[in-house]
XYZ file of C-alpha atoms in Angstrom:
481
model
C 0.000 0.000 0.000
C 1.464 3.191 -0.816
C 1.188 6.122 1.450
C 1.556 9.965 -0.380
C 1.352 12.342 2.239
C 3.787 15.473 1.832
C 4.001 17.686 -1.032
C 7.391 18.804 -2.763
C 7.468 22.769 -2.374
C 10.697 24.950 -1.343
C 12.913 22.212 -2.021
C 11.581 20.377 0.566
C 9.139 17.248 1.303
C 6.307 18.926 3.319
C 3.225 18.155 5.434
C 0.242 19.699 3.416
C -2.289 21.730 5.340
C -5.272 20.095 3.440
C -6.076 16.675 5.263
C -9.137 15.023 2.443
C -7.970 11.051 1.614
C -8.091 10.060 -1.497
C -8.536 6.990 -2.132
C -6.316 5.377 -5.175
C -7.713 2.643 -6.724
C -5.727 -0.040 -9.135
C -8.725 -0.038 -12.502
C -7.364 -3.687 -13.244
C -8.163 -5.412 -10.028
C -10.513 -2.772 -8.548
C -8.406 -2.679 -4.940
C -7.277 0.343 -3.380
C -3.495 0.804 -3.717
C -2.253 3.394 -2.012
C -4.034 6.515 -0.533
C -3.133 10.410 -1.167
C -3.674 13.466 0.726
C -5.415 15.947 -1.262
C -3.922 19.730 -0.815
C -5.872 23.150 0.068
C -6.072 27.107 -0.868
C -3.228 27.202 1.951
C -1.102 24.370 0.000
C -1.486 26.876 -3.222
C -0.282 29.329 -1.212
C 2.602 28.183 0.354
C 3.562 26.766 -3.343
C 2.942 29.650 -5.223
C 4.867 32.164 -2.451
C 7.966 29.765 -3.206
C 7.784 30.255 -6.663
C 7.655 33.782 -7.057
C 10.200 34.267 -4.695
C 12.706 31.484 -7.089
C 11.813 33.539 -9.931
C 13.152 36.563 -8.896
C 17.191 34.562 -9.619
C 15.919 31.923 -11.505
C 15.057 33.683 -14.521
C 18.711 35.374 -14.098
C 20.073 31.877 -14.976
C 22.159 31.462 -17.822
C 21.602 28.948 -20.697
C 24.251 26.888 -19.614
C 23.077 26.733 -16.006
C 19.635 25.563 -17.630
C 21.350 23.108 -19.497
C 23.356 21.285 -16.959
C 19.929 21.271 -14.589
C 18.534 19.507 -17.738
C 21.272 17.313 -18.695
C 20.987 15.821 -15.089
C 17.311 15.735 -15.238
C 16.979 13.768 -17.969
C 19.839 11.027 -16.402
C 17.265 11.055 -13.453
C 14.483 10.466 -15.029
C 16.123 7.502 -16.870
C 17.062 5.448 -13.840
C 13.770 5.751 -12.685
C 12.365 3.859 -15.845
C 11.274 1.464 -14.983
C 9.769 2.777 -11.507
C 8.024 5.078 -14.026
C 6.174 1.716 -16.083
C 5.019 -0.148 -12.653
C 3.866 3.451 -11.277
C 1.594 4.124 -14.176
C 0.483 0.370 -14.910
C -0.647 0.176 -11.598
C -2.423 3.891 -11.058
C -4.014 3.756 -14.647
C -4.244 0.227 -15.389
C -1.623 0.815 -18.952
C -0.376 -2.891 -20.000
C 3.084 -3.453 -18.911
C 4.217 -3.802 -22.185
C 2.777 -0.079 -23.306
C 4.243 1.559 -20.160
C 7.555 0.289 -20.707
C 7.258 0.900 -24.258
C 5.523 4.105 -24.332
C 4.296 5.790 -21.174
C 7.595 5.643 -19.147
C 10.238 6.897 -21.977
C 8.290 9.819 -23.228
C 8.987 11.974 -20.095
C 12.178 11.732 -20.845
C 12.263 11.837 -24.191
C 10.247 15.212 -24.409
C 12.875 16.573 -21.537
C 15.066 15.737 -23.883
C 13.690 17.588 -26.292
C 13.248 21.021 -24.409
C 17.201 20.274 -23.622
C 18.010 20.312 -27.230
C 15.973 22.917 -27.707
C 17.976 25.202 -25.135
C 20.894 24.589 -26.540
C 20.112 26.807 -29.622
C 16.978 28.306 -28.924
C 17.134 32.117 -29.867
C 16.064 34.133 -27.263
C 17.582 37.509 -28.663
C 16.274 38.775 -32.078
C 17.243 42.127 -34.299
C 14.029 43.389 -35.440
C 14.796 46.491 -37.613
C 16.733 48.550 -35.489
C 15.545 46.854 -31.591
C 16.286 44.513 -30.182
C 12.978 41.767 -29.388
C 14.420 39.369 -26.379
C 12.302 36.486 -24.858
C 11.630 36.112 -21.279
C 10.517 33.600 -18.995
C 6.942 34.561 -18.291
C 7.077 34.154 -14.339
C 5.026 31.798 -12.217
C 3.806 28.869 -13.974
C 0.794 26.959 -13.033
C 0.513 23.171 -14.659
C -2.333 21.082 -14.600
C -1.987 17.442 -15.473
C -3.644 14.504 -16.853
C -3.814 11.063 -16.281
C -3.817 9.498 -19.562
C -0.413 10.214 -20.448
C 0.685 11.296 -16.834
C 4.860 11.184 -17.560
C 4.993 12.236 -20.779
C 2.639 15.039 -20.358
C 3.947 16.272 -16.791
C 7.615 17.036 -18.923
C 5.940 18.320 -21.970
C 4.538 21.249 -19.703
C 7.324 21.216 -16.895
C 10.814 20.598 -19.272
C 10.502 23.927 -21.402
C 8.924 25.691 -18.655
C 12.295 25.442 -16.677
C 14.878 25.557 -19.752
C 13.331 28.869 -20.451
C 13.787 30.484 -16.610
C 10.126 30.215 -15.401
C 9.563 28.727 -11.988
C 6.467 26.024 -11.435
C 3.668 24.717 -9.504
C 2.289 21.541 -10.495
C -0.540 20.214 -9.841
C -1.016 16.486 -11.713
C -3.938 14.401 -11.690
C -5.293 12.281 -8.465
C -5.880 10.020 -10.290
C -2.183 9.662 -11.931
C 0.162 10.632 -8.638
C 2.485 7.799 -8.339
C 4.395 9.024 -11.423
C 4.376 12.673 -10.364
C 6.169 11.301 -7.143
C 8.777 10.047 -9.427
C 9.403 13.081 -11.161
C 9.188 15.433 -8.351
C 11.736 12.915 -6.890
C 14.067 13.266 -10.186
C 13.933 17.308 -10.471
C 14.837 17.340 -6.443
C 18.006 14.736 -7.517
C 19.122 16.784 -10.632
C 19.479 19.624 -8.194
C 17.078 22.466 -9.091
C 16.884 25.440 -6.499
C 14.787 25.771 -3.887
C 11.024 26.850 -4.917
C 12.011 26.737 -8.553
C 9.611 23.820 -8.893
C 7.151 22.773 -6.501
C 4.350 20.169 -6.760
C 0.657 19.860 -4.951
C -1.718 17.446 -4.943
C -5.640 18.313 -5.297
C -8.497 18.346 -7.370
C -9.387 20.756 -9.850
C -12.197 22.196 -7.979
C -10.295 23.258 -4.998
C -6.344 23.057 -5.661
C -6.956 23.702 -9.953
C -9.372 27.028 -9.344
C -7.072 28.258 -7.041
C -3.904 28.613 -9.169
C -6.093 29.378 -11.913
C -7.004 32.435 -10.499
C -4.008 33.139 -8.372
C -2.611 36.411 -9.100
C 1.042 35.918 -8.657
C 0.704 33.096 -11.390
C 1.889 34.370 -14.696
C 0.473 31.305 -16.703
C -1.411 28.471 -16.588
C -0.684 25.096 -18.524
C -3.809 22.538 -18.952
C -3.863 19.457 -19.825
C -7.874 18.033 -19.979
C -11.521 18.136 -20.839
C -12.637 20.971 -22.684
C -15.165 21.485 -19.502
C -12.109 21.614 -17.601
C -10.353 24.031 -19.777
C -12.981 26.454 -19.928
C -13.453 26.811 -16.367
C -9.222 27.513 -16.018
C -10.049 29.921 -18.691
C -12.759 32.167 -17.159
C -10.853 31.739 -13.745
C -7.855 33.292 -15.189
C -9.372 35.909 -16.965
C -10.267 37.813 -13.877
C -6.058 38.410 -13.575
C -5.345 38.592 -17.311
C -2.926 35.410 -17.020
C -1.834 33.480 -20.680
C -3.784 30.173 -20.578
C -2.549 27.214 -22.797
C -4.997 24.537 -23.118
C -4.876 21.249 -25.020
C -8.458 20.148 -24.103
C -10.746 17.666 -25.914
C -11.053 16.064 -29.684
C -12.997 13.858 -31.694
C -10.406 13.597 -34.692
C -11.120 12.385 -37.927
C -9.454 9.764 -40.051
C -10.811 10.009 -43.756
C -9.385 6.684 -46.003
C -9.163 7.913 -49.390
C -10.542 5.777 -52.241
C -7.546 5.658 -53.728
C -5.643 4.176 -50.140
C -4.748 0.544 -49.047
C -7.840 -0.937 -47.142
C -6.266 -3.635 -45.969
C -3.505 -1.574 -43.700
C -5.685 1.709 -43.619
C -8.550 0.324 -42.010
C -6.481 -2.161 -39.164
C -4.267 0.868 -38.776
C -7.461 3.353 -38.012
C -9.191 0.358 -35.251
C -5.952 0.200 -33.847
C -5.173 3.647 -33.813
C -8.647 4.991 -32.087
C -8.166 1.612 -29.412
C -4.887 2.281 -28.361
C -4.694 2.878 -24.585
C -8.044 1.893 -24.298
C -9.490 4.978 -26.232
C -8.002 7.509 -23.593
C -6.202 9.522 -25.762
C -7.349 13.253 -26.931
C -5.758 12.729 -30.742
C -7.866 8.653 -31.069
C -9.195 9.161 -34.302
C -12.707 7.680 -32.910
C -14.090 9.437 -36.804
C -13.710 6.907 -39.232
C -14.791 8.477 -42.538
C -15.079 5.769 -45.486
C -15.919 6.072 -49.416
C -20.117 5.092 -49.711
C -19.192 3.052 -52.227
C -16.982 0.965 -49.798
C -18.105 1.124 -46.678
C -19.285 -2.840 -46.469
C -15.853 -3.555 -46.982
C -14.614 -1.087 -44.384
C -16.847 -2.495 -41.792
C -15.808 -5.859 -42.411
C -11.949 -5.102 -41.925
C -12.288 -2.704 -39.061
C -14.901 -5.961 -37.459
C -11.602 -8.500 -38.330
C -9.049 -5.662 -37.056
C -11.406 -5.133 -33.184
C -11.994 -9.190 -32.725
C -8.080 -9.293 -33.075
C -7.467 -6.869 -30.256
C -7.341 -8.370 -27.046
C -8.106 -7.371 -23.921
C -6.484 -7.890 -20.240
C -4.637 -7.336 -16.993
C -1.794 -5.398 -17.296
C 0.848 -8.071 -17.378
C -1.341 -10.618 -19.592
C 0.039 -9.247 -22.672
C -3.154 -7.773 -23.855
C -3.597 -4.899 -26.332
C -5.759 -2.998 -24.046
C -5.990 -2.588 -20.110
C -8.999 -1.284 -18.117
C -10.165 2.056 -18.361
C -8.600 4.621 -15.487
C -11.677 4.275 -12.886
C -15.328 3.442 -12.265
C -17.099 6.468 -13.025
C -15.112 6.355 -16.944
C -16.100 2.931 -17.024
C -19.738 3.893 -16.460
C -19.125 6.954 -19.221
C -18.090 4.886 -21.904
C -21.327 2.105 -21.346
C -23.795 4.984 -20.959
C -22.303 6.003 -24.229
C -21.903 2.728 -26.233
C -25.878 2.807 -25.138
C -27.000 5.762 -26.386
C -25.177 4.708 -29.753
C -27.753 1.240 -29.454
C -30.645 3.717 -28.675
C -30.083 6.381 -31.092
C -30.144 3.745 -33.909
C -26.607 3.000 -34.601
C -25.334 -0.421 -35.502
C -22.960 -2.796 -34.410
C -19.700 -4.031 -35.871
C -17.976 -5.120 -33.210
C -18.073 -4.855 -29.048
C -20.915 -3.303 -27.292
C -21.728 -2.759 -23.495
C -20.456 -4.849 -20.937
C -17.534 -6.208 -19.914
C -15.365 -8.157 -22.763
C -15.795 -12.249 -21.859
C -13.340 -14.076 -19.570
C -13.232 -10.449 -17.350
C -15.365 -10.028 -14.274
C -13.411 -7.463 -12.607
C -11.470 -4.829 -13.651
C -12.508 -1.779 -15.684
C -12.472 -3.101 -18.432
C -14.381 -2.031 -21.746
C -15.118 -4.002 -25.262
C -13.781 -2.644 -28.378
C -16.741 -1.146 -30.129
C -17.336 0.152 -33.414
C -20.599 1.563 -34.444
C -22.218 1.764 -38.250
C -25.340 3.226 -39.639
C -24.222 6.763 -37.829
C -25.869 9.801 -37.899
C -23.858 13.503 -37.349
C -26.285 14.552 -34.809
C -25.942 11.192 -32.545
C -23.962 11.409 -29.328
C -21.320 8.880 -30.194
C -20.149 10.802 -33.356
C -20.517 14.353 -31.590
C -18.868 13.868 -28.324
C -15.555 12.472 -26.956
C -15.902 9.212 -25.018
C -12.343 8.287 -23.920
C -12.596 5.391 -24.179
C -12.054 2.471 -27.269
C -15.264 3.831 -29.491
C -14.655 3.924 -32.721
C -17.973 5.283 -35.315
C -17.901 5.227 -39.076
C -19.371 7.707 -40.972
C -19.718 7.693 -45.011
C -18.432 10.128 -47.323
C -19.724 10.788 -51.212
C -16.932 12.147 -52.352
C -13.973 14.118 -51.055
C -15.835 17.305 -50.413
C -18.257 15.441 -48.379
C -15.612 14.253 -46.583
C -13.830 17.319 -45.964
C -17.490 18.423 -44.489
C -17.991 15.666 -42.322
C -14.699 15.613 -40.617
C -14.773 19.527 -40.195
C -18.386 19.032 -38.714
C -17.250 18.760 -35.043
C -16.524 21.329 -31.843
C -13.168 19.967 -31.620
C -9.883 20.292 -33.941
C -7.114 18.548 -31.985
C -5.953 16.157 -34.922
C -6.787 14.546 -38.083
C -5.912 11.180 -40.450
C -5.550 10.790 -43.825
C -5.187 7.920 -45.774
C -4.044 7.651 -49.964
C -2.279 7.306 -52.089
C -1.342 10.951 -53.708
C 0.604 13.096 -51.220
C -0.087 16.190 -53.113
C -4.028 14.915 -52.640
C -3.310 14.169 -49.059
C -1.586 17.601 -48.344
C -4.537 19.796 -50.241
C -7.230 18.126 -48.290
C -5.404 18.733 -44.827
C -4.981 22.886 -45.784
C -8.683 22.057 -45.531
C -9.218 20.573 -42.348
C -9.331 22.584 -38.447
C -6.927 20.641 -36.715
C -3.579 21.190 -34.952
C -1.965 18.404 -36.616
C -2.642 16.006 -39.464
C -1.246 13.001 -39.495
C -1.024 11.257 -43.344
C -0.422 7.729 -43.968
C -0.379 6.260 -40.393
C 2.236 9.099 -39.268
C 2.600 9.475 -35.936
C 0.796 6.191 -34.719
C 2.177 7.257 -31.083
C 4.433 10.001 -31.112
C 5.134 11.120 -35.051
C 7.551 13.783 -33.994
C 8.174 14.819 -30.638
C 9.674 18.336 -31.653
C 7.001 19.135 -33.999
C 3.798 21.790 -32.542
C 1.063 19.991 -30.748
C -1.702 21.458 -30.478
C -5.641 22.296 -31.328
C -8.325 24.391 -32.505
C -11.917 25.444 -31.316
C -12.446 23.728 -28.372
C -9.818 21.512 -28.412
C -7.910 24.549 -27.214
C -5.111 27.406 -28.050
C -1.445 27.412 -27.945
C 1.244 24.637 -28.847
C 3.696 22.223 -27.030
C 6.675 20.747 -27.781
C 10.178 22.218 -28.953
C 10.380 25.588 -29.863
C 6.760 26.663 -29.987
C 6.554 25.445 -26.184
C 9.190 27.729 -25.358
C 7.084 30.472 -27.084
C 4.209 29.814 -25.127
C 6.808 30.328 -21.692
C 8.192 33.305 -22.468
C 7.446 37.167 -23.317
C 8.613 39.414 -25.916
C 10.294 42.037 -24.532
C 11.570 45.104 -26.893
C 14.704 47.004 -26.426
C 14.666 50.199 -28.282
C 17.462 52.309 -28.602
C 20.001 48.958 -27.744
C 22.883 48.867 -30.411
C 21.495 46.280 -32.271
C 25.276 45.673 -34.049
C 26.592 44.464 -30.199
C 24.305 41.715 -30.276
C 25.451 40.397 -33.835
C-alpha cells in the first residue's frame, strides 16, 4: 500500500495543510493501492509564495546553467524507468508492455527535447533597429492529466524550466504515483529551492485556485474541454496566458484511392490504443459510400483481433482509469444502441473471460448519424464510429463538422491529394499515412483548434508559449550580432 502524504514545495518534502484522503484505486483489479492526501487554498499558497520568490534569480540563470539542470534531469528520469512503467500500470491500469514501451520513456524523451531545444533556442532577435528578447513569463501553473501522466507532466514542466520560469504543479489524483517520481528526479538533478514545486488536489479546490491566483503568470492545462474552460474564465479575472490542449474527436478520412487492408487495421488500432483515452484517437472513421461494407468488415476483423487484459497478460488494451469512466463509456456505447446505430464489433459490458477490472469491449458503431452522441462527443474510451463520405468534399465536411480540432488522419495514395485536403481541415496536426501512430515527432507543434484549445507544445513553440517578448529600443542592435 502506498502512502503519499507530503508535497514537494521549497525544495523540501512537506506536510500539506489540506487533510481530504483520497482513495487510489488499481482499474485492473478494482483494490485500493495506495491513498493520497489531497492539498488546500493554503497548499497553493505556500507553493505559489515559493515560486515567485525562485523567480526573482531563476530567470537570471544562464543557458548553460539551464542546461546542466537539464542534462541531469533527464539522467534522473532515466534510472527511474522502470519505476516510471510499474507506477503508471498500476495507477491507470496501462499494459506493462505499453508503459515500458511508451508511457515511461516519453517523459524523458520530451525533456530531452526542451534540452536540445535550449541549446540553440534564440532568445535575442534584431528586429529592424531593436532589439525583441524572450523572457521567462514568471510563475507557472501546470495542470496534469492522467492518460499520459509522464509524458505530459515534462511536456509542460521541461521547457517551462529551460526557459527560466519557476512552477507549480498540480497532476492528476488520479495519476500521482508518477508525479512522485518526477518530483523525486527534479529534487536529484538539483534544481533550487522553490524553482519547482508540486501539490496534490483536485481541480475544484487546488486547480481554481492557481487558476485564479494572481502571482501566477500562466497556466498550462492538460484536460476536458469542460475543464479548460473553467481555467479559462478563472484566469481571466487576472489577465494570465492560458494554454490549453483540451478535448477532440479527430477524424481519419481513407481515401478511395488508399490501401484498405492496412488503412482500415491501422485506423481500429489507432482509435483503441490505450483503451481509447487519448485526446488525438481518431474515434471518426470516414469511409468512401461506395466501400463502406468492406470497411466495416476489416475494421470488425481488425477489433476481434485486439485483445483485452490485466496489465501483465500481454493484452492490447488494459482497463479504463476508474469506475465512473467505465460507467461513461457504457452509458455512451448505449446511447449509440438507442439512437439507432449499428454494431460491428463490441458493445456494453464487460469483454468475456473479465469479471473485474474496468475493463471495456472494443466497439465500433455503423449506420451513424452527425447529430448522434457517439459521433458528436468524446468518449475516452475504445469507441470507434464510421461515418460515409460521397466524395472528397463530403468528406472534408464531415470531418470539419465537429466542436473539436485537436488532430486529423488521412489515408491515400497521392501526397499532393493528401496535403490539399489537410490545408482544408481545423486541426492542430494532421497526421497522413499512419504518421505518428504514437508520437510522429516529438519536436514538432502539438496542439488544437476550437475547443480543443489554443497554444502549442513541444520544442520551440513550447518555449514560445513560456516566455514574453520584450523590446529594447534604442540597444545597439550591431553588439548583439
Amino acid at each position: 500500500m502506498r502512502e503519499l502524504s507530503n508535497f514537494y514545495v521549497d525544495g523540501a518534502w512537506i506536510s500539506p495543510s489540506g487533510q481530504a484522503i483520497f482513495d487510489i484505486v488499481n482499474p485492473a483489479t478494482e483494490a485500493t493501492s495506495g491513498h493520497l492526501v489531497l492539498g488546500d487554498v493554503r497548499d497553493v499558497e505556500t507553493a505559489v509564495d515559493a515560486a515567485r520568490r525562485a523567480f526573482r534569480t531563476y530567470r537570471r540563470t544562464t543557458r548553460e546553467d539551464r542546461i546542466a539542470l537539464l542534462e541531469r534531469l533527464v539522467a534522473a528520469l532515466a534510472r527511474r524507468t522502470d519505476e516510471m512503467a510499474a507506477a503508471v500500470t498500476e495507477e491507470m491500469g496501462s499494459p506493462a508492455w505499453f508503459s515500458r514501451d511508451v508511457q515511461a520513456p516519453a517523459g524523458q524523451l520530451h525533456t530531452q527535447i526542451a534540452l536540445d531545444t535550449l541549446r540553440t533556442y534564440p532568445f535575442e532577435q534584431v528586429v529592424g533597429r531593436t532589439l525583441v528578447c524572450q523572457e521567462p513569463i514568471g510563475v507557472c501553473a501546470l495542470v496534469t492529466p492522467w492518460n499520459f501522466p509522464a509524458g505530459t507532466i515534462m511536456t509542460k514542466l521541461a521547457p517551462a524550466l529551460a526557459t527560466g520560469c519557476t512552477v507549480v504543479l498540480k497532476p492528476s489524483e488520479y495519476a500521482p504515483y508518477s508525479a512522485r517520481l518526477i518530483a523525486e528526479a527534479v529534487d536529484e538533478a538539483g534544481f533550487p529551492p522553490g524553482v519547482f514545486n508540486m501539490i496534490f488536489g483536485d481541480g475544484p479546490t487546488v486547480g481554481a485556485a492557481l487558476s485564479s491566483h494572481p502571482d501566477v503568470a500562466m497556466v498550462s492545462i492538460t484536460g476536458s474541454t469542460r475543464a479548460g474552460v473553467d481555467v479559462g474564465r478563472r484566469a481571466a479575472e487576472t489577465v494570465k496566458r492560458v494554454h490549453q490542449e483540451l478535448g477532440g474527436k479527430s477524424p481519419n478520412i481513407v481515401l478511395e484511392s488508399a490501401d484498405f487492408a492496412t488503412s482500415i487495421p491501422h485506423a481500429v488500432q489507432s482509435a483503441m490504443m490505450n483503451s481509447g483515452q487519448g485526446c488525438v484517437a481518431p474515434t471518426r472513421l470516414l469511409v468512401p459510400a461506395s466501400r463502406r461494407a468492406e470497411a466495416e468488415r476489416l475494421a470488425a476483423e481488425a477489433a476481434a483481433a485486439i485483445t483485452v487484459g490485466p496489465p501483465a497478460s500481454g493484452a492490447l488494451l488494459g482497463p479504463l482509469v476508474n469506475a465512473a469512466q467505465w460507467r461513461r463509456v457504457q452509458d455512451m456505447i448505449q446511447s449509440g444502441l438507442d439512437d439507432g446505430a449499428r454494431l460491428v464489433a463490441g458493445g456494453p459490458g464487460l469483454p468475456e473471460g473479465l469479471d473485474r477490472g474496468y475493463f471495456a469491449r472494443p466497439t465500433i458503431f455503423t449506420d451513424t448519424r452527425p447529430d448522434m452522441t457517439v459521433v458528436r462527443e468524446e468518449i475516452f474510451g475504445p469507441v470507434l464510429v464510421i461515418q460515409e463520405f460521397t466524395d472528397v468534399e463530403d468528406a472534408i465536411e464531415k470531418a470539419n463538422d465537429t466542436p473539436y480540432g485537436l488532430a486529423a488522419y488521412l489515408h491515400g495514395a497521392d501526397l499532393e491529394e493528401l496535403r490539399d485536403i489537410a490545408s482544408q481541415l481545423f486541426a492542430g496536426q494532421v497526421h497522413l499515412n499512419g504518421a505518428g501512430r504514437q508520437i510522429a515527432d516529438p519536436a514538432a507543434p502539438f496542439g488544437g483548434v476550437k475547443q480543443s484549445g489554443n497554444g502549442r507544445e513541444r520544442g520551440p513553440a513550447a518555449f514560445e508559449a513560456y516566455t514574453e517578448m520584450k523590446s529594447y529600443l534604442g540597444y545597439p542592435t550591431t553588439a548583439v550580432a
